[in-house]
Amino acid sequence: GAVVSQHPSWVICKSGTSVKIECRSLDFQATTMFWYRQFPKQSLMLMATSNEGSKATYEQGVEKDKFLINHASLTLSTLTVTSAHPEDSSFYICSARERRGTGNTIYFGEGSWLTVV
Amino acid sequence: DAKTTQPPSMDCAEGRAANLPCNHSTISGNEYVYWYRQIHSQGPQYIIHGLKNNETNEMASLIITEDRKSSTLILPHATLRDTAVYYCIVREDFGNEKLTFGTGTRLTIIP
């Protein structure tokens, strides 16, 4: 299957600082990428849908000014957690949609652990 | 609203076939059934998807009932590495339709 890579795999930051997570589609072009957040022992929760060259669409309850998403190219989307607080500590996962023929499968990155201290 | 219903947990003996059920009684005609799994502390892994015909790949088989209201994911020879949370998701296969995750089934493979 297609490969989606996230960086960094884990990061620790101080409260009040910002941290950026990158999501790359390595062997295909992704016009659409999705960002999820997962707390321990819970399912994945969609945060936003990122379309290349346009503004992201955020899910209800997700602060767009706090979670900045940029999808500047067909292979890269970034999520920046601004003014991070301990409650933002979570597992952040991106995914990218591969369009192949009539198929439309979504592949996920390895995830990024964020710990805010 | 949950579009799929799965048992919260299942056990399966190593080497046996693992059969994971999923109910999707409100599935619409243009929605596919997707299966993903998530091994602890990793991103979800795509397994298989189908519309109405049974599907098989190197990882698993997907059996969809004729009325499409339920399906079963089959792992033919389960190994310890198949221990994971398995998610059944229905989704349209075009446009920007997102994947919405439910609670899934926690499958434990027992030695």
mmCIF file of C-alpha atoms in Angstrom:
data_model
loop_
_atom_site.group_PDB
_atom_site.id
_atom_site.type_symbol
_atom_site.label_atom_id
_atom_site.label_comp_id
_atom_site.label_asym_id
_atom_site.label_seq_id
_atom_site.Cartn_x
_atom_site.Cartn_y
_atom_site.Cartn_z
ATOM 1 C CA GLY A 1 0.000 0.000 0.000
ATOM 2 C CA ALA A 2 0.861 3.659 -0.192
ATOM 3 C CA VAL A 3 3.186 5.141 2.414
ATOM 4 C CA VAL A 4 2.412 8.095 4.648
ATOM 5 C CA SER A 5 5.139 9.373 6.938
ATOM 6 C CA GLN A 6 4.884 11.629 9.974
ATOM 7 C CA HIS A 7 7.603 13.588 11.710
ATOM 8 C CA PRO A 8 8.445 13.766 14.509
ATOM 9 C CA SER A 9 7.332 10.448 15.975
ATOM 10 C CA TRP A 10 7.324 11.974 19.405
ATOM 11 C CA VAL A 11 7.929 15.417 20.815
ATOM 12 C CA ILE A 12 8.012 17.007 24.238
ATOM 13 C CA CYS A 13 7.419 20.723 24.481
ATOM 14 C CA LYS A 14 6.948 23.278 27.195
ATOM 15 C CA SER A 15 3.563 24.723 27.948
ATOM 16 C CA GLY A 16 2.930 27.868 25.937
ATOM 17 C CA THR A 17 5.177 26.972 23.023
ATOM 18 C CA SER A 18 4.155 25.818 19.560
ATOM 19 C CA VAL A 19 5.005 22.549 17.880
ATOM 20 C CA LYS A 20 4.728 21.498 14.245
ATOM 21 C CA ILE A 21 4.002 17.997 12.985
ATOM 22 C CA GLU A 22 4.618 17.096 9.357
ATOM 23 C CA CYS A 23 2.721 14.565 7.271
ATOM 24 C CA ARG A 24 4.098 13.422 3.941
ATOM 25 C CA SER A 25 2.785 11.107 1.274
ATOM 26 C CA LEU A 26 5.934 9.395 0.047
ATOM 27 C CA ASP A 27 4.889 7.667 -3.153
ATOM 28 C CA PHE A 28 1.706 9.347 -4.244
ATOM 29 C CA GLN A 29 0.109 12.743 -4.500
ATOM 30 C CA ALA A 30 -2.481 13.528 -1.879
ATOM 31 C CA THR A 31 -4.945 16.277 -2.676
ATOM 32 C CA THR A 32 -6.666 15.580 0.625
ATOM 33 C CA MET A 33 -5.171 14.816 4.010
ATOM 34 C CA PHE A 34 -6.916 14.294 7.332
ATOM 35 C CA TRP A 35 -5.708 15.003 10.857
ATOM 36 C CA TYR A 36 -6.879 12.940 13.823
ATOM 37 C CA ARG A 37 -6.251 13.013 17.548
ATOM 38 C CA GLN A 38 -6.413 10.024 19.837
ATOM 39 C CA PHE A 39 -6.420 10.041 23.623
ATOM 40 C CA PRO A 40 -5.424 6.919 25.589
ATOM 41 C CA LYS A 41 -7.910 4.072 25.325
ATOM 42 C CA GLN A 42 -10.153 6.080 23.009
ATOM 43 C CA SER A 43 -10.866 5.923 19.303
ATOM 44 C CA LEU A 44 -9.532 8.302 16.682
ATOM 45 C CA MET A 45 -11.284 11.654 16.494
ATOM 46 C CA LEU A 46 -11.155 13.611 13.255
ATOM 47 C CA MET A 47 -9.885 17.139 13.765
ATOM 48 C CA ALA A 48 -9.821 18.560 10.260
ATOM 49 C CA THR A 49 -9.723 17.854 6.555
ATOM 50 C CA SER A 50 -6.890 19.478 4.649
ATOM 51 C CA ASN A 51 -7.130 20.170 0.937
ATOM 52 C CA GLU A 52 -4.092 21.175 -1.090
ATOM 53 C CA GLY A 53 -4.053 24.869 -1.829
ATOM 54 C CA SER A 54 -7.105 25.760 0.224
ATOM 55 C CA LYS A 55 -8.140 26.289 3.818
ATOM 56 C CA ALA A 56 -8.701 23.304 6.042
ATOM 57 C CA THR A 57 -12.176 22.290 7.133
ATOM 58 C CA TYR A 58 -12.345 21.819 10.884
ATOM 59 C CA GLU A 59 -14.679 19.517 12.786
ATOM 60 C CA GLN A 60 -17.049 20.977 15.294
ATOM 61 C CA GLY A 61 -15.324 21.838 18.543
ATOM 62 C CA VAL A 62 -11.811 22.023 17.095
ATOM 63 C CA GLU A 63 -10.212 25.456 17.391
ATOM 64 C CA LYS A 64 -8.791 26.451 14.028
ATOM 65 C CA ASP A 65 -6.612 29.172 15.546
ATOM 66 C CA LYS A 66 -5.040 26.705 17.920
ATOM 67 C CA PHE A 67 -4.510 23.859 15.455
ATOM 68 C CA LEU A 68 -3.094 25.464 12.335
ATOM 69 C CA ILE A 69 -3.112 23.275 9.254
ATOM 70 C CA ASN A 70 -1.192 24.014 6.090
ATOM 71 C CA HIS A 71 -1.361 21.861 2.959
ATOM 72 C CA ALA A 72 0.999 23.704 0.673
ATOM 73 C CA SER A 73 1.875 20.869 -1.682
ATOM 74 C CA LEU A 74 0.451 17.588 -2.939
ATOM 75 C CA THR A 75 2.762 15.612 -0.668
ATOM 76 C CA LEU A 76 2.957 17.647 2.529
ATOM 77 C CA SER A 77 0.550 18.818 5.186
ATOM 78 C CA THR A 78 1.544 20.295 8.530
ATOM 79 C CA LEU A 79 -0.289 20.613 11.832
ATOM 80 C CA THR A 80 0.931 23.281 14.233
ATOM 81 C CA VAL A 81 -0.306 23.169 17.807
ATOM 82 C CA THR A 82 -0.029 26.747 19.003
ATOM 83 C CA SER A 83 0.379 27.780 22.632
ATOM 84 C CA ALA A 84 0.324 24.164 23.674
ATOM 85 C CA HIS A 85 -1.037 23.156 27.058
ATOM 86 C CA PRO A 86 -0.828 19.848 28.928
ATOM 87 C CA GLU A 87 -4.370 18.950 27.836
ATOM 88 C CA ASP A 88 -3.126 19.006 24.224
ATOM 89 C CA SER A 89 -0.909 16.026 25.001
ATOM 90 C CA SER A 90 -2.152 13.304 22.704
ATOM 91 C CA PHE A 91 -1.390 10.985 19.797
ATOM 92 C CA TYR A 92 -1.796 12.920 16.541
ATOM 93 C CA ILE A 93 -2.287 10.932 13.344
ATOM 94 C CA CYS A 94 -2.494 12.086 9.774
ATOM 95 C CA SER A 95 -3.878 10.276 6.777
ATOM 96 C CA ALA A 96 -3.851 10.856 3.058
ATOM 97 C CA ARG A 97 -6.224 9.856 0.317
ATOM 98 C CA GLU A 98 -4.737 8.006 -2.605
ATOM 99 C CA ARG A 99 -6.737 8.124 -5.742
ATOM 100 C CA ARG A 100 -5.992 5.177 -7.993
ATOM 101 C CA GLY A 101 -8.320 4.349 -10.865
ATOM 102 C CA THR A 102 -11.789 4.243 -9.382
ATOM 103 C CA GLY A 103 -10.415 3.507 -5.924
ATOM 104 C CA ASN A 104 -10.045 6.056 -3.180
ATOM 105 C CA THR A 105 -8.263 4.476 -0.232
ATOM 106 C CA ILE A 106 -7.016 6.417 2.764
ATOM 107 C CA TYR A 107 -3.660 5.523 4.309
ATOM 108 C CA PHE A 108 -2.382 6.575 7.719
ATOM 109 C CA GLY A 109 0.917 7.789 9.067
ATOM 110 C CA GLU A 110 2.666 6.248 12.041
ATOM 111 C CA GLY A 111 1.392 8.900 14.407
ATOM 112 C CA SER A 112 3.115 11.541 16.516
ATOM 113 C CA TRP A 113 3.101 11.551 20.300
ATOM 114 C CA LEU A 114 2.922 15.030 21.776
ATOM 115 C CA THR A 115 3.649 15.600 25.439
ATOM 116 C CA VAL A 116 3.266 19.109 26.814
ATOM 117 C CA VAL A 117 4.973 19.713 30.149
ATOM 118 C CA ASP B 1 -24.676 8.495 14.850
ATOM 119 C CA ALA B 2 -22.703 5.279 14.659
ATOM 120 C CA LYS B 3 -22.945 3.735 11.215
ATOM 121 C CA THR B 4 -21.427 0.428 12.282
ATOM 122 C CA THR B 5 -21.735 -1.869 15.277
ATOM 123 C CA GLN B 6 -18.937 -4.175 16.383
ATOM 124 C CA PRO B 7 -18.401 -6.334 19.460
ATOM 125 C CA PRO B 8 -16.021 -4.573 21.855
ATOM 126 C CA SER B 9 -13.644 -7.489 22.195
ATOM 127 C CA MET B 10 -12.859 -10.977 20.924
ATOM 128 C CA ASP B 11 -10.279 -13.664 21.562
ATOM 129 C CA CYS B 12 -8.907 -16.089 19.014
ATOM 130 C CA ALA B 13 -6.402 -18.899 19.337
ATOM 131 C CA GLU B 14 -3.164 -18.546 17.429
ATOM 132 C CA GLY B 15 -3.279 -20.378 14.106
ATOM 133 C CA ARG B 16 -7.061 -20.381 13.930
ATOM 134 C CA ALA B 17 -9.220 -18.194 11.721
ATOM 135 C CA ALA B 18 -10.381 -14.968 13.329
ATOM 136 C CA ASN B 19 -13.857 -13.892 12.229
ATOM 137 C CA LEU B 20 -14.748 -10.313 13.113
ATOM 138 C CA PRO B 21 -18.376 -9.300 12.558
ATOM 139 C CA CYS B 22 -19.726 -5.862 11.734
ATOM 140 C CA ASN B 23 -23.297 -4.641 11.405
ATOM 141 C CA HIS B 24 -24.045 -1.736 9.088
ATOM 142 C CA SER B 25 -27.796 -1.953 8.619
ATOM 143 C CA THR B 26 -28.163 1.644 7.395
ATOM 144 C CA ILE B 27 -25.504 1.404 4.685
ATOM 145 C CA SER B 28 -26.436 3.223 1.488
ATOM 146 C CA GLY B 29 -25.998 1.965 -2.029
ATOM 147 C CA ASN B 30 -22.816 3.896 -2.784
ATOM 148 C CA GLU B 31 -21.051 3.254 0.507
ATOM 149 C CA TYR B 32 -18.178 0.831 0.758
ATOM 150 C CA VAL B 33 -17.198 -1.225 3.783
ATOM 151 C CA TYR B 34 -13.632 -0.542 4.913
ATOM 152 C CA TRP B 35 -11.596 -2.385 7.512
ATOM 153 C CA TYR B 36 -8.606 -0.934 9.325
ATOM 154 C CA ARG B 37 -6.675 -2.135 12.328
ATOM 155 C CA GLN B 38 -4.601 -0.299 14.889
ATOM 156 C CA ILE B 39 -1.804 -1.994 16.719
ATOM 157 C CA HIS B 40 -0.952 -0.335 19.995
ATOM 158 C CA SER B 41 0.709 3.087 19.623
ATOM 159 C CA GLN B 42 0.701 2.998 15.816
ATOM 160 C CA GLY B 43 -1.360 4.602 13.101
ATOM 161 C CA PRO B 44 -4.235 2.585 11.633
ATOM 162 C CA GLN B 45 -3.355 0.094 8.910
ATOM 163 C CA TYR B 46 -5.593 -0.431 5.900
ATOM 164 C CA ILE B 47 -6.711 -4.037 5.540
ATOM 165 C CA ILE B 48 -9.379 -4.370 2.881
ATOM 166 C CA HIS B 49 -12.546 -2.840 1.510
ATOM 167 C CA GLY B 50 -15.491 -3.897 -0.617
ATOM 168 C CA LEU B 51 -18.836 -2.801 -2.005
ATOM 169 C CA LYS B 52 -20.976 -5.921 -2.409
ATOM 170 C CA ASN B 53 -18.795 -8.734 -3.624
ATOM 171 C CA ASN B 54 -16.570 -10.741 -1.344
ATOM 172 C CA GLU B 55 -12.969 -9.599 -1.447
ATOM 173 C CA THR B 56 -9.666 -11.251 -0.615
ATOM 174 C CA ASN B 57 -6.121 -9.975 -0.420
ATOM 175 C CA GLU B 58 -2.881 -11.072 1.180
ATOM 176 C CA MET B 59 -4.031 -9.946 4.608
ATOM 177 C CA ALA B 60 -7.648 -10.989 4.896
ATOM 178 C CA SER B 61 -10.986 -11.840 3.341
ATOM 179 C CA LEU B 62 -14.109 -9.715 3.502
ATOM 180 C CA ILE B 63 -17.495 -11.371 3.324
ATOM 181 C CA ILE B 64 -20.445 -9.030 2.750
ATOM 182 C CA THR B 65 -23.993 -10.335 3.084
ATOM 183 C CA GLU B 66 -26.263 -10.118 0.087
ATOM 184 C CA ASP B 67 -28.380 -7.383 1.672
ATOM 185 C CA ARG B 68 -25.134 -5.573 2.619
ATOM 186 C CA LYS B 69 -26.348 -4.995 6.157
ATOM 187 C CA SER B 70 -23.462 -6.855 7.713
ATOM 188 C CA SER B 71 -19.994 -8.130 6.933
ATOM 189 C CA THR B 72 -17.271 -10.323 8.380
ATOM 190 C CA LEU B 73 -13.540 -9.807 8.252
ATOM 191 C CA ILE B 74 -11.640 -13.081 8.230
ATOM 192 C CA LEU B 75 -8.006 -13.443 9.186
ATOM 193 C CA PRO B 76 -7.372 -17.009 7.965
ATOM 194 C CA HIS B 77 -4.471 -17.974 10.233
ATOM 195 C CA ALA B 78 -4.186 -15.562 13.119
ATOM 196 C CA THR B 79 -0.785 -14.828 14.604
ATOM 197 C CA LEU B 80 0.182 -12.961 17.750
ATOM 198 C CA ARG B 81 0.988 -9.933 15.591
ATOM 199 C CA ASP B 82 -2.664 -9.709 14.611
ATOM 200 C CA THR B 83 -3.560 -8.551 18.128
ATOM 201 C CA ALA B 84 -5.017 -5.088 17.535
ATOM 202 C CA VAL B 85 -8.176 -3.006 17.499
ATOM 203 C CA TYR B 86 -10.105 -3.630 14.297
ATOM 204 C CA TYR B 87 -12.337 -0.914 12.877
ATOM 205 C CA CYS B 88 -15.184 -1.456 10.417
ATOM 206 C CA ILE B 89 -16.118 1.765 8.615
ATOM 207 C CA VAL B 90 -18.621 2.566 5.890
ATOM 208 C CA ARG B 91 -17.703 5.325 3.525
ATOM 209 C CA GLU B 92 -18.411 6.603 0.056
ATOM 210 C CA ASP B 93 -15.496 5.827 -2.213
ATOM 211 C CA PHE B 94 -15.297 9.130 -4.055
ATOM 212 C CA GLY B 95 -14.931 12.769 -3.238
ATOM 213 C CA ASN B 96 -13.450 13.784 0.072
ATOM 214 C CA GLU B 97 -15.553 11.565 2.255
ATOM 215 C CA LYS B 98 -13.734 11.172 5.549
ATOM 216 C CA LEU B 99 -13.259 8.061 7.665
ATOM 217 C CA THR B 100 -15.192 8.174 10.919
ATOM 218 C CA PHE B 101 -13.956 5.705 13.503
ATOM 219 C CA GLY B 102 -16.166 3.934 16.008
ATOM 220 C CA THR B 103 -14.899 2.012 18.996
ATOM 221 C CA GLY B 104 -13.863 -1.085 17.025
ATOM 222 C CA THR B 105 -13.214 -4.629 18.211
ATOM 223 C CA ARG B 106 -10.188 -5.376 20.340
ATOM 224 C CA LEU B 107 -8.937 -8.721 19.016
ATOM 225 C CA THR B 108 -6.555 -10.655 21.233
ATOM 226 C CA ILE B 109 -4.718 -13.616 19.772
ATOM 227 C CA ILE B 110 -4.002 -16.195 22.434
ATOM 228 C CA PRO B 111 -0.900 -18.418 22.185
#
